[in-house]
Coordinates of C-alpha atoms in Angstrom, one line a residue:
M1 CA -66.1 35.1 46.0
P2 CA -66.6 31.6 46.9
V3 CA -67.2 30.7 49.9
A4 CA -65.5 27.1 50.3
S5 CA -66.5 24.3 52.0
P6 CA -64.0 23.3 54.7
A7 CA -61.8 19.9 54.7
T8 CA -62.7 18.2 57.3
S9 CA -64.9 15.0 57.7
P10 CA -67.7 14.5 60.5
Q11 CA -67.3 11.1 62.0
Q12 CA -71.0 10.7 63.9
P13 CA -72.1 8.3 61.7
A14 CA -75.3 10.5 60.8
P15 CA -74.3 13.6 61.4
P16 CA -77.5 16.2 61.0
Q17 CA -77.7 17.1 57.3
Q18 CA -76.2 20.7 56.4
P19 CA -77.2 23.1 53.6
A20 CA -75.6 22.9 50.1
P21 CA -73.5 26.4 50.6
P22 CA -75.0 29.6 48.8
Q23 CA -73.5 29.6 45.4
T24 CA -73.5 33.4 44.8
P25 CA -73.4 34.6 41.3
A26 CA -69.9 37.2 40.7
H27 CA -71.2 39.5 43.4
A28 CA -69.9 40.7 46.4
P29 CA -73.5 39.8 49.2
T30 CA -74.8 43.1 51.1
A31 CA -73.3 44.5 53.9
P32 CA -75.4 44.7 57.5
S33 CA -77.1 48.1 57.7
D34 CA -74.5 49.1 60.5
G35 CA -71.7 49.0 58.0
G36 CA -69.6 45.8 59.6
A37 CA -68.2 45.5 62.4
S38 CA -65.3 47.8 63.5
A39 CA -61.4 46.6 63.5
A40 CA -61.4 49.1 66.6
H41 CA -63.7 46.5 69.1
G42 CA -61.9 43.3 67.2
S43 CA -65.5 41.8 67.2
W44 CA -66.1 38.7 65.2
P45 CA -68.1 39.1 61.6
P46 CA -71.0 36.6 60.5
P47 CA -70.5 34.5 58.2
P48 CA -70.8 35.1 54.5
P49 CA -72.4 35.2 51.8
P50 CA -74.4 38.1 54.6
G51 CA -72.3 41.2 54.8
T52 CA -69.2 40.3 56.5
P53 CA -67.7 43.2 58.5
A54 CA -64.0 44.5 58.0
Y55 CA -61.7 42.4 60.5
G56 CA -59.1 44.9 60.5
G57 CA -60.4 46.6 57.1
G58 CA -61.3 43.8 55.2
A59 CA -63.1 40.5 54.7
G60 CA -61.6 37.8 52.3
A61 CA -64.5 37.4 49.7
G62 CA -63.2 35.8 46.6
A63 CA -62.4 38.5 43.5
G64 CA -66.4 39.8 42.2
W65 CA -67.3 37.1 45.6
G66 CA -68.1 34.3 42.9
A67 CA -69.2 32.4 44.9
Y68 CA -69.1 31.2 49.3
Q69 CA -66.0 28.7 49.9
Q70 CA -66.5 25.8 51.9
P71 CA -63.8 25.0 54.4
A72 CA -62.0 22.0 53.0
P73 CA -63.9 19.6 54.7
K74 CA -62.8 16.6 57.4
S75 CA -62.5 13.5 56.1
G76 CA -65.8 12.3 54.9
G77 CA -68.3 10.8 56.9
G78 CA -66.4 9.6 59.8
R79 CA -66.6 5.7 60.8
G80 CA -69.8 4.8 59.4
G81 CA -69.1 6.8 55.9
L82 CA -65.6 5.1 55.5
V83 CA -67.1 1.6 56.4
A84 CA -69.2 2.4 53.6
A85 CA -67.3 3.9 51.2
V86 CA -64.6 0.7 51.4
L87 CA -67.6 -1.7 51.6
A88 CA -69.0 0.0 48.3
A89 CA -66.0 -0.7 46.5
A90 CA -65.5 -3.9 48.0
L91 CA -68.5 -4.8 46.1
V92 CA -68.1 -3.3 42.9
A93 CA -64.3 -5.2 42.9
G94 CA -65.7 -8.8 43.8
G95 CA -69.0 -7.9 40.9
L96 CA -66.5 -7.5 38.4
G97 CA -64.1 -10.3 40.0
G98 CA -67.1 -12.6 39.6
G99 CA -68.1 -11.8 35.9
L100 CA -65.0 -11.1 34.6
G101 CA -63.8 -15.1 35.8
Y102 CA -67.4 -16.3 34.8
T103 CA -66.4 -14.7 31.6
L104 CA -63.0 -16.6 31.3
A105 CA -63.8 -19.7 32.3
K106 CA -66.8 -20.0 29.6
N107 CA -64.2 -19.0 26.7
D108 CA -61.6 -21.4 28.2
D109 CA -63.1 -24.9 27.5
S110 CA -59.9 -26.3 26.3
S111 CA -56.9 -23.5 25.9
S112 CA -54.4 -22.4 28.7
T113 CA -52.8 -19.2 28.7
T114 CA -49.5 -18.8 29.4
V115 CA -48.8 -15.9 31.7
A116 CA -45.4 -13.9 31.8
V117 CA -44.2 -12.2 34.8
A118 CA -41.7 -9.2 34.9
D119 CA -38.6 -9.7 36.6
G120 CA -38.4 -7.9 40.1
G121 CA -40.4 -6.3 42.4
P122 CA -41.6 -3.3 42.9
A123 CA -38.4 -2.1 45.3
S124 CA -36.1 -2.9 41.6
V125 CA -37.9 -0.1 40.5
K126 CA -35.9 2.8 39.8
R127 CA -37.7 6.5 40.5
D128 CA -36.4 9.7 39.6
P129 CA -35.2 11.9 42.5
G130 CA -37.5 14.7 41.4
S131 CA -40.6 12.3 40.8
V132 CA -44.1 12.7 42.6
A133 CA -42.9 8.9 43.6
A134 CA -40.0 10.2 45.4
V135 CA -41.3 13.3 47.1
V136 CA -44.0 11.4 48.7
A137 CA -42.0 8.5 50.0
K138 CA -40.3 11.4 51.9
D139 CA -42.7 13.5 52.8
L140 CA -45.6 11.4 53.6
P141 CA -44.3 9.4 57.1
S142 CA -44.7 13.4 58.6
T143 CA -48.1 13.6 58.2
V144 CA -50.8 12.6 59.8
T145 CA -54.7 12.2 60.3
I146 CA -55.9 14.0 63.1
E147 CA -59.4 12.5 64.4
A148 CA -61.6 15.2 66.9
E149 CA -64.5 14.7 68.9
G150 CA -65.8 16.7 70.8
S151 CA -67.4 16.2 74.5
N152 CA -70.4 16.2 73.3
G153 CA -69.8 12.7 70.5
E154 CA -69.4 15.1 67.4
G155 CA -66.0 15.3 65.3
G156 CA -63.9 14.5 62.7
T157 CA -61.4 13.6 60.3
G158 CA -58.2 16.5 58.7
T159 CA -55.6 15.8 58.5
G160 CA -51.9 18.2 59.9
F161 CA -48.1 18.2 58.8
V162 CA -45.2 17.9 61.5
F163 CA -44.2 21.6 61.9
D164 CA -40.5 20.8 64.8
T165 CA -38.9 17.8 66.3
Q166 CA -40.9 19.1 69.7
G167 CA -43.7 17.4 68.4
H168 CA -46.3 20.1 67.0
I169 CA -48.5 19.2 64.3
V170 CA -49.6 22.2 62.3
T171 CA -53.9 22.2 60.6
N172 CA -56.5 23.6 60.5
N173 CA -58.6 25.4 62.7
H174 CA -61.4 24.2 61.5
V175 CA -60.1 20.6 62.0
V176 CA -59.8 20.9 65.7
A177 CA -62.5 23.1 66.9
D178 CA -64.6 20.2 67.9
A179 CA -61.8 19.2 70.3
V180 CA -60.7 23.0 71.7
D181 CA -63.0 22.7 74.4
G182 CA -62.9 19.6 76.5
G183 CA -62.7 17.1 73.5
K184 CA -60.4 14.2 72.8
L185 CA -57.4 14.8 70.0
T186 CA -55.2 11.8 68.2
A187 CA -53.2 11.3 65.5
T188 CA -51.9 8.9 63.1
F189 CA -49.0 7.8 61.2
P190 CA -48.5 6.6 58.0
S191 CA -46.9 3.5 59.7
G192 CA -49.7 3.1 61.9
K193 CA -48.5 4.8 65.0
K194 CA -50.9 6.8 67.0
Y195 CA -50.6 9.3 69.9
D196 CA -53.3 11.7 71.7
A197 CA -52.5 15.1 71.2
Q198 CA -53.7 18.9 72.5
V199 CA -54.0 21.8 71.1
V200 CA -52.0 24.1 72.1
G201 CA -53.6 27.4 69.7
H202 CA -56.5 28.0 67.2
A203 CA -56.7 30.9 65.3
Q204 CA -60.5 31.0 63.6
G205 CA -59.7 34.3 61.3
Y206 CA -56.8 32.5 59.4
D207 CA -58.5 29.1 59.8
V208 CA -55.2 27.5 61.5
A209 CA -54.3 26.0 64.8
V210 CA -51.3 23.0 66.0
I211 CA -51.8 21.0 68.4
K212 CA -48.9 18.9 70.3
L213 CA -48.3 15.4 70.5
K214 CA -48.0 13.8 73.8
D215 CA -45.1 11.5 74.2
A216 CA -44.1 12.5 70.6
P217 CA -41.4 10.1 69.6
S218 CA -37.9 11.6 69.1
D219 CA -37.0 10.8 65.3
L220 CA -39.7 13.1 63.9
K221 CA -38.6 14.7 60.8
P222 CA -40.6 18.2 60.2
L223 CA -41.7 19.1 56.5
P224 CA -39.5 21.8 54.6
L225 CA -41.3 25.0 54.0
G226 CA -41.0 26.8 50.8
D227 CA -41.8 30.2 49.9
S228 CA -45.6 31.0 49.0
D229 CA -44.7 34.5 47.6
K230 CA -42.7 33.2 45.2
V231 CA -45.4 30.8 44.0
A232 CA -45.9 31.0 40.4
V233 CA -49.0 29.9 38.4
G234 CA -48.4 26.6 36.8
D235 CA -46.1 25.2 39.0
E236 CA -46.9 21.7 40.0
T237 CA -48.5 20.7 43.4
I238 CA -49.1 17.9 46.0
A239 CA -51.6 17.4 48.4
I240 CA -51.9 15.0 51.2
G241 CA -54.5 13.4 53.2
A242 CA -57.1 11.7 54.5
P243 CA -60.4 12.7 51.9
F244 CA -63.6 11.2 53.1
G245 CA -61.8 9.2 55.7
L246 CA -59.4 7.6 53.0
S247 CA -55.9 8.3 55.2
N248 CA -52.6 8.9 53.1
T249 CA -53.8 9.6 50.2
V250 CA -51.7 11.8 47.5
T251 CA -53.2 14.1 44.5
T252 CA -51.5 16.1 42.1
G253 CA -52.0 19.3 39.8
I254 CA -50.8 22.8 39.2
I255 CA -51.4 26.4 41.0
S256 CA -53.9 27.5 39.2
A257 CA -54.1 31.2 41.0
K258 CA -52.6 33.4 43.6
H259 CA -54.0 36.1 45.5
R260 CA -57.8 34.4 45.3
P261 CA -59.5 36.3 48.2
V262 CA -61.6 33.6 49.9
A263 CA -64.2 33.2 52.8
S264 CA -64.8 29.6 54.2
S265 CA -66.9 28.6 56.5
D266 CA -68.5 25.0 57.8
G267 CA -71.8 25.8 57.5
T268 CA -72.5 25.2 60.5
G269 CA -72.8 28.8 61.4
S270 CA -69.6 29.6 63.0
K271 CA -67.4 32.2 62.3
A272 CA -65.7 32.7 58.9
S273 CA -61.9 33.0 57.9
Y274 CA -60.8 34.5 55.3
M275 CA -57.6 34.1 53.3
S276 CA -56.0 35.4 50.3
A277 CA -55.1 32.1 49.1
L278 CA -53.3 29.5 46.5
Q279 CA -55.7 28.2 44.2
T280 CA -54.8 24.7 43.0
D281 CA -56.7 22.1 40.2
A282 CA -55.5 18.8 42.5
S283 CA -57.7 17.5 44.1
I284 CA -59.1 18.2 47.6
N285 CA -62.1 16.7 49.4
P286 CA -62.9 16.7 53.0
G287 CA -60.5 15.5 54.8
N288 CA -58.4 17.1 52.8
S289 CA -58.1 20.0 55.5
G290 CA -54.9 21.0 57.0
G291 CA -53.1 19.3 55.1
P292 CA -49.8 20.4 53.5
L293 CA -49.9 21.4 49.9
L294 CA -46.4 21.1 48.5
D295 CA -43.9 22.3 45.3
A296 CA -42.6 19.9 43.3
R297 CA -39.3 19.6 45.6
G298 CA -41.3 18.5 48.2
A299 CA -41.3 21.4 50.2
V300 CA -44.7 23.1 52.0
I301 CA -45.9 26.1 50.2
G302 CA -49.3 25.8 51.6
I303 CA -51.9 23.9 53.9
N304 CA -55.1 22.5 52.2
S305 CA -58.7 24.3 53.8
A306 CA -61.5 24.7 51.7
I307 CA -62.5 23.7 48.5
Q308 CA -65.2 25.2 46.1
S309 CA -68.2 22.5 46.1
T310 CA -71.5 22.3 43.5
G311 CA -72.6 20.7 46.4
N312 CA -72.8 17.3 45.6
G313 CA -72.2 14.5 47.6
G314 CA -69.5 11.7 46.8
F315 CA -69.2 8.2 48.7
G316 CA -72.9 8.5 50.1
T317 CA -71.7 11.4 53.0
G318 CA -73.4 14.2 51.2
Q319 CA -70.5 15.7 51.1
P320 CA -69.3 18.4 48.9
G321 CA -66.5 17.2 46.5
S322 CA -63.5 18.4 44.0
I323 CA -64.7 20.0 41.1
G324 CA -60.9 21.3 40.8
L325 CA -61.0 24.3 42.7
G326 CA -58.9 24.2 46.2
F327 CA -58.1 26.8 48.9
A328 CA -54.8 26.4 50.7
I329 CA -53.9 29.3 52.8
P330 CA -50.4 30.3 52.1
I331 CA -47.4 28.9 54.0
N332 CA -45.6 32.6 54.6
Q333 CA -48.4 33.8 56.7
A334 CA -49.5 30.0 58.3
K335 CA -46.0 29.8 59.4
Y336 CA -46.3 33.4 61.2
V337 CA -49.7 31.8 62.5
A338 CA -48.0 29.2 64.2
Q339 CA -45.3 30.3 65.2
E340 CA -47.7 33.2 67.6
L341 CA -49.6 30.1 69.0
I342 CA -47.0 28.0 69.9
R343 CA -45.0 31.1 71.5
T344 CA -48.1 32.6 73.3
G345 CA -51.4 30.1 72.1
K346 CA -53.0 32.6 70.7
P347 CA -53.9 34.1 67.0
V348 CA -52.0 37.9 65.8
Y349 CA -54.0 40.0 63.4
A350 CA -52.8 42.9 61.1
K351 CA -55.4 45.6 61.4
I352 CA -56.2 49.1 59.5
G353 CA -59.0 50.4 62.2
A354 CA -61.6 50.4 60.2
S355 CA -64.9 49.2 59.0
V356 CA -65.3 49.0 55.5
S357 CA -68.5 47.7 53.3
L358 CA -69.6 44.2 51.6
D359 CA -72.1 46.5 49.2
E360 CA -71.0 45.1 45.4
G361 CA -70.5 48.5 43.0
T362 CA -68.2 50.1 45.4
G363 CA -65.6 50.1 43.1
G364 CA -63.7 48.8 45.8
A365 CA -63.4 48.6 50.5
R366 CA -66.0 51.6 51.3
I367 CA -65.5 52.7 55.0
V368 CA -68.6 52.4 56.4
D369 CA -70.4 55.6 58.0
R370 CA -70.7 53.8 61.6
G371 CA -68.6 50.9 62.5
T372 CA -71.1 47.9 64.6
S373 CA -73.4 48.9 67.1
G374 CA -73.0 52.4 66.5
S375 CA -69.4 52.4 67.3
A376 CA -67.2 54.5 65.1
A377 CA -65.9 53.7 61.4
V378 CA -62.9 54.6 61.9
E379 CA -61.0 54.2 64.9
P380 CA -60.0 56.7 67.0
G381 CA -56.2 56.8 67.3
G382 CA -55.6 53.5 64.6
P383 CA -53.5 53.6 61.8
A384 CA -56.5 54.7 59.5
A385 CA -57.6 57.6 61.6
E386 CA -53.7 59.1 61.5
A387 CA -53.3 57.7 57.9
G388 CA -56.9 60.5 57.4
L389 CA -59.0 57.6 56.1
K390 CA -62.0 58.9 56.6
P391 CA -66.0 57.4 55.8
G392 CA -66.9 57.0 52.8
D393 CA -62.8 56.9 51.5
V394 CA -63.4 53.8 49.1
I395 CA -60.0 51.8 49.2
T396 CA -58.5 50.3 45.8
K397 CA -55.5 49.2 46.3
L398 CA -53.0 47.5 49.0
D399 CA -49.5 48.4 48.2
D400 CA -50.0 47.0 44.3
T401 CA -53.1 44.4 44.4
V402 CA -56.3 46.1 43.6
I403 CA -59.4 45.9 46.0
D404 CA -62.3 45.4 44.7
S405 CA -64.6 44.5 47.8
G406 CA -64.1 45.2 51.5
P407 CA -63.5 41.2 51.9
T408 CA -60.5 40.7 49.9
L409 CA -59.2 44.4 51.7
I410 CA -58.9 41.6 54.9
G411 CA -57.6 38.6 53.2
E412 CA -54.3 40.8 52.1
I413 CA -54.6 42.6 55.0
W414 CA -53.7 39.4 56.7
T415 CA -50.6 38.2 54.7
H416 CA -49.1 41.0 56.5
K417 CA -47.7 41.7 60.0
P418 CA -48.6 44.4 62.5
G419 CA -46.7 46.4 62.4
D420 CA -45.6 46.5 58.8
K421 CA -46.1 49.1 56.7
V422 CA -48.2 49.5 53.4
R423 CA -49.0 52.0 50.6
I424 CA -53.0 52.8 50.7
T425 CA -54.7 54.1 47.0
Y426 CA -58.2 55.2 48.0
K427 CA -60.2 57.8 46.0
R428 CA -62.5 60.3 47.7
G429 CA -64.8 63.2 46.2
G430 CA -63.8 61.2 42.7
Q431 CA -60.3 62.3 43.1
E432 CA -58.1 59.9 44.0
H433 CA -55.5 59.9 46.8
T434 CA -52.3 57.8 48.0
V435 CA -51.0 57.5 51.9
D436 CA -48.8 54.8 54.1
L437 CA -49.4 53.5 57.2
T438 CA -48.4 50.9 59.8
L439 CA -50.4 48.2 60.5
G440 CA -52.1 48.0 64.2
K441 CA -51.9 45.6 66.0
R442 CA -55.1 43.2 67.4
V443 CA -54.4 39.7 69.9
G444 CA -56.7 36.6 69.9
D445 CA -60.0 36.5 68.8
D446 CA -62.6 37.6 70.7

């Protein structure tokens, strides 16, 4: 699966050069010698492409682990980058205008030109209630551009949207990560109103975070939430964000795939996040992270989080840009995570209590012989143990979803909630078996 880059933009004028995310051919990375992190210990797997241990039973790589995804980056280049981008655009426009003016003057020595102006302005144009323009007019005022700054002065820009009338804003974890410990957060609405904010809770594994506006206005309008389970390939999509710092930008596309296993990392060595993503060809760039992916009715069906990129920069920022492969966290999953963060401040993860390998060629998610630091690969008394699963078993299906790797298994497990009953299909000694189990629970990212 591709490893996506975050769609957030660093703010510092000259951020340290980050290496381009490695592009992995359609094969899974090699698992670490210890076979992966044990779900029993809840330890974080190292970021891909080296093997990412099963976090509750799998890691969210893409089908076949095509390439390492980078989280949809924060808006590109920060203040310095944005100024440079705007200046570059202005210079191009100025050069074009000057050349055009000279040509008209040269060819218009004696003749005159009459220009007809259409009656009425933009306000007189009547747009269909179901048009993109109508949807955006209704939803854009409930989105914000988020600026996060850490205590060390580093930070970035991303996007978020109004979740409730109490002032909670949903975004990506990697958008606000710099401001979690003693940093500063601000959220700016398209109207220009700017509010200080604070982190309510963040989930590294899901890449979801909730912030709350300080002195939130009383007229907040939460965006309507759709049903991501009912989304179909080919459905129209609308993405709102601040690509490369250009706030309130709208792009359109379609759902190009569903259940795309994705592991994302910001390339700085931080922990990876995993999702069974909605894939869209709507243009998503650094700065779109945390923004809403809307359906044609204007309901949120996902949170834009990561992009597949060739590593080429854009607007002089050196950051990757859109190649038409964007990934969003399904809103049904994000809604549950956000509600838990608001309620307790901590994320809750479903788990099967087993560690699986990320090796290619296993035909599924193979339970390793031992977990991290020599711990048991199958957690004693955990869901997998109670279901009779053993080291060496290869999980090939979770309900009706084909499992082709350990990363795929994690992404699928995390679309469920603790307590959900699932059917596991696995192979042992060449024979296929099916067993039902109830997913366990782990609280927190540690």
